Amino acid sequence: MSLEEKLDKIRSPKLQNQRETAIVLSAVEDTLKEQHHDPSPTGYFAALLALLSQANIPNEGVQSSDLTSSVVYLLDLVIDHVPAALLRAKFSQILTSIAPSLTGEDATAPLLRSSIGCLETLLLAQDGAAWTLPQTEISPRRAVAGLLALASDQRPKVRKRAQDAITRILQNPPPTPSLDHPVADMCAETAMLTLSDALVVSSVSKRQSKDAMQERSQPGLIHALHLVKAISSASGGWPSRKIEPLCEVLMGVSRSNNEYLTMAAFEVFEVIFQGMADQFSSSKLPRLMEALSELKPSQNDSQLLPAWIAVISRGYDVSAQIDPEGTFHKLPDLFGKASEFLSSASYEIRVSASECLISFLVNCVPDRVIAEPSAIDEKTLGKVARSAEDLLNVRFQAAWMEVFNVEAAFFEALRWRAIPLARSILTIIDELRASVSFNGKKEADMVIGKAIQSMGPEAVLGVLPLNLVRSQKGQPGRAWLLPLLRDNMINTKLAHFRSEFVPLSEAMYQRVIDHGESEKTMEVKIFETIVHQTWSLLPGYANLPLDLVQAFDQEFAELLSNLLYSQPELRPDICRALQILVESNQELLAVDAKEHEILMRSRVTKTSAQSNLDHLSNLSGNLLAVLFNVYTQTLPQFRGYILQCINAYLSITKEKELLETFVRVTEMLENALAETTTQPQSTKQSSKGSSSSQMPPTTHTLMDLIITLSIYLPLATFPQLFALTSRILPLTDDPQIQKKAYKLLPRLATSDNGPLALRSRNRDLQFLILSSAVTASPPARRDRLLSLATIVDHLPSSDLYFIPSILSEAVIATKEVNEKARSAAFDLLVLMGRKMEIGGTIEQSRIPHIDPAAPTVEASLEEFFTMVSAGLVGETPHMVSASITALTRILYEFHRQLPHSVVEDLVSTLSLFLTSNNREIVRSCLGFTKVIVVSLPAEIVLPRLEALVPGLLSWSKEHKSRFRAKVKHIVERMIRRFGVHEVEKWCPEDGKKLVQNIRKTKERKKRKKSEAAEEGVENDEEREISRKGRFESEYEEAIYDSDDDEESDVASNDADRVPKAKPNNQKAAINGRGTYITELPDDEPLDLLSASTLSHISTSKPVQFKSRTRTKAKVDLDGKLILGNANGTGEANDDTEPMAVDPEEEPGDGTLEGGINAYVEAIRGRDAVQRGRGGRLKFSNKRNRGGDEMQVDEEEAVEDEKQRNARGSVVKARGHELNGSIRSTMTKRGGRDGARSSLAKKRFDPKTQRKGLGVQKVKGGRVEKTSASRRR
């Protein structure tokens, strides 16, 4: 950005704090105009510098912090454009003017940041002579000292700005013979002194206190580390003479228990190593590595030794980048020294040592050594291999799990060069794995898998043979190697499969055949499993083989063909292998990398890959014939992999063979169609009702092959393809083949020649599609819509009449039950709109069922909306609803391109349909209303609220089709966007309750959100992030999106009387709730890989129970318990006192007299326990009219008394009838038992139970009044 652009922004300030700066700039410009000076950077700089000098003089009366800040801010902008010679000449004057802003006690952070910027530019302009001046004079060194002081400031923005200035100054040294900046030593000394002082303060604070003082000292230490990091990040890196003390101090910092300090120290080392990765600073690296080696901690220091090992590992990584050959020759010594740490008893040390060894193997073995090793390189590799073998010694048994990771890295680093060196390693690992007491079989299998990837299966099986055919005594079988070979096979020799595994498969299959047709034994099943596992290795061998041309010959192709015919269970593996043979070579040719990199990765060049494809192309004709035959013999649900394999070989087949294949398949399809046409109707019906276990018709299979062939065919065959399609589309008796025919056009559009053919024969295709509209079957609806989209996409601007010809079909399809068909219809409508937006002519006379004299109109977006709007006057509600849905979709897509008048007319028209009595129309209109509320500008929607709000609220009481919930959500979106007052203004009286409910619900959510935020619970914004991605398009999100709680309670009134519906299944129940993790004791993190993880995950919020704490009972001077207050009032001090007594809940009042009265009431009161006949305890169940029992309203009591009096006469009148019924019941049911049964029923009657209050029931059904009742 130029200076003038920066000043223009200041001249028109948008913020309050920028107005002072604008005033100062205006004054400076006025001064320059008065003095007839040009507004150049130099003129601005001189005027601002003079103004700053005046502002710094207290006696002038113009001193102001705002003025100084504005002037320095403008200086920081201007000084970058001032000539460097002027800055060098006026250095002392400029520094003197800026210094008060840097050293003032009341300097604000904005003022300091601007001053640092001025000082940075000033120092960058100085030459080598200026940097030689001592710090005691007004010199650049003195200015840098001020920057170093500000680099440790407590204010983060000031500190960051100063550190960035120091880094930039050190990265731009003046022209001198030295690599380092002249002031680099001073910066390093100051940073080292600051870091050492902070480290001392930190160590003292640890000994004195572990709380506040330590926390105060840690920020200073971190700030000092950031300063060291800023100095180290300069291009020259840390000064060479200061490396040793820096390493010593950083290693001391790494000893801290504070993980942030340790990470900061490692970041400093990382920055230092990065600075030494270039050729200019690489001379410092040996000295740094030597210093680090001398700082080696104790062998058993589990706190510092892992950090030291990590730093050493990173250092040799940088060394391998600078000097790969020299570092590689040091690898045996480095490997041996780092291996010694694996014998440590500390797990942390062992892990760090293993990671260091892995880093050595990954970074210190150059590619040249693997590709073309010299004699010395081979000796070095041999030493490394012996060291890797020694790691499997018993001495390192405690670290074997870490050792296996190192061995895996060894195989990955040496790749195929490990073949003659690692045989003994594989033997030892095999012996360990065979041991019964060995627990690391998973890790051992991982190492063997890496060996298979690097060395190849032939080398591994040479050391660890399978021993499955002719196993001898003492040679165990290794069938467990077959899954390892399958999962780790890549880029090997295909001939090995033919020589090793084809005979194995034949031998095992022969044993299965020898068993005959009798019931399979376990041994026979094992043989079959081995056969399947053997052929599952073929895809791995086919993945970019090294000898494809030699190994994959005619004989092997015939073997695979026979197996495809004879053994259907092997077809998936064989077809996948044939497909990988082609695709792996094609992927290699498509890789954009250097030849050397490709060769190191795969050992196959692009030339070899092309020759492999040419060889497969020669065999593709016969292979395709076999695959076609196998495809016709396979059930549809198992054909997918065969079709993928056919597709791969069609991509490499020569054009002549493609034409021959196409002609044969086309002839067969035409013959099959002719046979189907002449077939009786009964046979067709029986074939339609066939089960999934029967083969589909031949026409379906051949049509699949035609579709697969189509994208590879030359342009000359396309007329024949279109003719074949035109013959199939009118067939109404076979919807499936019609559906497949519609798939052909979208398939052709993806080929190279397809778009050209679709444009050249577009008119023929238009006629074909329009003529087949009547015969289109419902299953083919989606594919027909996709074909229509393909034609519209390639439609010329002169044939846009096709769009209104198919528009009604696209509109009706928006109401399809099939979701994919609806999506295709929406996409077709949008595509039509884009085509109309581009422009063209619409010859209305060519539209079917239109007057031939209709005029030609110009295509436009407004015309397209007019066409779609014509469906609003449809005869059926279904057509009107579909038209509204279509208008909703295209309005959402094109509302920004339409004039406001068109949008306003459309909104006004469709708003009228809210008053319709047809629910289908209203449902679509609700979707339209939501779209306009969400997406249209406010100036269009606000004037329409007068009609929209009453129309919406008229359906707010309709529960069918979830109208109530939809209306509520739309009104809520209105309130959210336009405000509750704007919406409530147009609400009818009966609809204001809904608005009030929405407002209260929103306030309740806001209140809960604030409470949840205080408790640390996930808030709605975080939940909103997790909701993203639920919809495939913005239109679906606008239509179907709603808040989580909007539909859970449709309205507050309904929530009180309608119970919440239970979820239909467990999944729905889980989706409706959140997921919570129960915290472990002692704040330990949850291990998600543990088997017990699910026991700590819940769909309901876990309740945290407060642990009960025992408190000491209060006693007086005599040792007596104090119940209540110490003052003897009996009132508790607070609610937390466990033995507090509430006087309102106890009979006593806390005094001695009250306690005696309470005791007497307990043993002689109305509720006292009484002993009856036989010493039985009796309790009174009479209703208590006291204060702590159930309260009865006086009016209700009087009303109950009146009703009882009114029923009294009726009971007396019916007394004889009741006695008679009891007698009759006793007679019918057998005397006393029948009476008991009748009385039992009467006893469980609620009315009878109510009469029983106040009486005591005893055995035999008799009742007895309690003593309290008798006393009454």
Coordinates of C-alpha atoms in Angstrom, one line a residue, residues 355-541:
E355 CA 12.2 -42.3 18.8
C356 CA 15.8 -41.0 18.5
L357 CA 16.9 -44.2 16.7
I358 CA 13.9 -44.0 14.4
S359 CA 14.8 -40.4 13.6
F360 CA 18.3 -41.5 12.7
L361 CA 17.1 -44.2 10.4
V362 CA 14.5 -42.0 8.7
N363 CA 16.6 -38.9 8.2
C364 CA 20.3 -40.0 8.1
V365 CA 20.1 -42.6 5.3
P366 CA 20.2 -40.8 1.9
D367 CA 18.4 -42.0 -1.2
R368 CA 21.7 -42.3 -3.1
V369 CA 22.9 -45.0 -0.7
I370 CA 19.7 -47.0 -1.4
A371 CA 19.8 -46.5 -5.2
E372 CA 23.6 -46.9 -5.9
P373 CA 25.6 -47.8 -2.8
S374 CA 29.4 -47.8 -2.8
A375 CA 31.6 -50.3 -1.0
I376 CA 31.9 -48.0 1.9
D377 CA 28.2 -47.4 2.0
E378 CA 27.6 -51.2 2.1
K379 CA 29.9 -51.5 5.1
T380 CA 28.1 -48.8 6.9
L381 CA 24.8 -50.4 6.2
G382 CA 26.2 -53.7 7.5
K383 CA 27.2 -52.0 10.8
V384 CA 23.8 -50.5 11.2
A385 CA 22.2 -53.9 10.5
R386 CA 24.3 -55.5 13.2
S387 CA 23.4 -52.8 15.7
A388 CA 19.7 -53.4 14.9
E389 CA 20.2 -57.1 15.4
D390 CA 21.9 -56.5 18.8
L391 CA 18.8 -54.7 20.0
L392 CA 17.0 -58.1 20.1
N393 CA 19.4 -59.2 22.7
V394 CA 18.2 -60.3 26.2
R395 CA 19.8 -57.2 27.6
F396 CA 17.1 -55.0 26.0
Q397 CA 14.2 -57.4 26.9
A398 CA 12.4 -54.7 28.9
A399 CA 12.4 -52.4 25.8
W400 CA 11.4 -55.0 23.2
M401 CA 8.1 -53.2 22.5
E402 CA 10.2 -50.1 21.6
V403 CA 12.8 -52.1 19.8
F404 CA 10.2 -53.5 17.5
N405 CA 9.3 -50.0 16.4
V406 CA 13.0 -49.4 15.7
E407 CA 13.2 -52.6 13.6
A408 CA 10.2 -51.6 11.6
A409 CA 11.8 -48.2 10.9
F410 CA 15.0 -50.1 9.9
F411 CA 13.2 -52.0 7.2
E412 CA 11.4 -48.9 6.0
A413 CA 14.7 -47.0 5.8
L414 CA 16.8 -49.7 4.0
R415 CA 14.0 -50.9 1.7
W416 CA 15.2 -53.5 -0.7
R417 CA 18.8 -53.1 0.5
A418 CA 17.8 -54.9 3.7
I419 CA 17.5 -58.2 1.8
P420 CA 21.0 -59.6 2.5
L421 CA 21.4 -57.8 5.8
A422 CA 18.2 -58.5 7.8
R423 CA 17.8 -62.3 7.5
S424 CA 19.0 -62.9 11.1
I425 CA 16.6 -60.2 12.4
L426 CA 13.7 -62.0 10.8
T427 CA 14.9 -65.3 12.2
I428 CA 15.1 -64.0 15.8
I429 CA 11.7 -62.3 15.6
D430 CA 10.2 -65.6 14.3
E431 CA 11.7 -67.5 17.2
L432 CA 10.4 -65.0 19.6
R433 CA 6.9 -65.1 18.1
A434 CA 6.9 -68.9 18.3
S435 CA 7.5 -68.8 22.1
V436 CA 4.5 -69.5 24.2
S437 CA 5.4 -66.9 26.8
F438 CA 6.0 -64.1 24.3
N439 CA 3.3 -61.4 24.6
G440 CA 4.4 -59.1 21.7
K441 CA 3.0 -61.1 18.7
K442 CA 1.1 -58.0 17.4
E443 CA 4.3 -55.9 17.4
A444 CA 6.3 -58.8 15.9
D445 CA 3.7 -59.1 13.1
M446 CA 4.0 -55.4 12.4
V447 CA 7.8 -55.8 12.0
I448 CA 7.4 -58.8 9.6
G449 CA 4.8 -56.8 7.7
K450 CA 7.3 -53.9 7.2
A451 CA 9.9 -56.5 6.1
I452 CA 7.4 -57.8 3.5
Q453 CA 6.8 -54.3 2.2
S454 CA 10.5 -53.4 2.0
M455 CA 12.2 -56.7 1.1
G456 CA 9.4 -58.4 -0.8
P457 CA 7.6 -61.7 -0.1
E458 CA 10.3 -63.7 -1.9
A459 CA 13.0 -62.7 0.4
V460 CA 10.9 -63.0 3.6
L461 CA 9.6 -66.5 2.6
G462 CA 13.2 -67.5 1.9
V463 CA 13.9 -66.9 5.6
L464 CA 10.5 -67.9 6.9
P465 CA 9.0 -70.6 4.6
L466 CA 5.3 -71.5 4.8
N467 CA 5.9 -75.3 5.1
L468 CA 2.3 -76.0 4.2
V469 CA 2.6 -78.6 1.4
R470 CA 5.5 -80.8 2.5
S471 CA 6.1 -79.9 6.1
Q472 CA 8.9 -81.8 7.8
K473 CA 9.6 -82.5 11.4
G474 CA 11.1 -79.4 13.2
Q475 CA 9.8 -77.1 10.5
P476 CA 6.6 -75.5 11.8
G477 CA 3.9 -74.4 9.4
R478 CA 3.4 -70.7 9.0
A479 CA -0.1 -70.2 7.7
W480 CA -0.3 -67.1 9.8
L481 CA 2.0 -65.4 7.3
L482 CA -0.7 -65.4 4.6
P483 CA -2.8 -62.5 6.1
L484 CA 0.5 -60.6 6.7
L485 CA 1.5 -61.1 3.1
R486 CA -2.0 -60.0 1.9
D487 CA -2.0 -56.8 3.9
N488 CA 1.6 -55.7 3.1
M489 CA 2.2 -56.7 -0.5
I490 CA 3.1 -54.0 -3.0
N491 CA 5.6 -53.4 -5.8
T492 CA 7.1 -56.9 -6.0
K493 CA 7.6 -59.7 -8.6
L494 CA 4.5 -61.3 -10.1
A495 CA 6.5 -64.4 -11.1
H496 CA 7.0 -65.3 -7.5
F497 CA 3.2 -65.7 -7.1
R498 CA 3.2 -68.1 -10.1
S499 CA 6.1 -70.2 -8.8
E500 CA 5.1 -70.2 -5.1
F501 CA 1.4 -69.8 -4.6
V502 CA -0.2 -71.2 -7.7
P503 CA 1.3 -74.7 -6.9
L504 CA 0.2 -74.2 -3.3
S505 CA -3.3 -73.4 -4.4
E506 CA -3.4 -76.4 -6.7
A507 CA -2.2 -78.8 -4.0
M508 CA -4.7 -77.6 -1.4
Y509 CA -7.6 -77.6 -4.0
Q510 CA -6.7 -81.1 -5.0
R511 CA -7.1 -82.2 -1.4
V512 CA -10.5 -80.6 -1.3
I513 CA -11.5 -82.5 -4.5
D514 CA -10.1 -85.8 -3.1
H515 CA -12.4 -85.5 -0.2
G516 CA -15.4 -85.9 -2.5
E517 CA -19.0 -84.9 -1.9
S518 CA -19.2 -86.1 1.6
E519 CA -19.6 -83.8 4.6
K520 CA -16.8 -81.4 5.0
T521 CA -14.4 -82.0 7.9
M522 CA -12.5 -79.3 9.7
E523 CA -9.4 -80.3 7.7
V524 CA -11.1 -79.7 4.4
K525 CA -12.4 -76.4 5.5
I526 CA -8.9 -75.4 6.4
F527 CA -7.7 -76.4 3.0
E528 CA -10.5 -74.2 1.4
T529 CA -9.5 -71.3 3.6
I530 CA -5.9 -71.6 2.5
V531 CA -7.0 -71.6 -1.2
H532 CA -8.9 -68.4 -0.6
Q533 CA -6.1 -66.8 1.3
T534 CA -3.7 -67.7 -1.4
W535 CA -5.6 -66.0 -4.1
S536 CA -6.3 -63.0 -1.9
L537 CA -2.5 -62.3 -2.3
L538 CA -2.9 -61.7 -6.0
P539 CA -4.1 -58.1 -5.8
G540 CA -1.0 -57.3 -3.8
Y541 CA 1.3 -58.9 -6.4

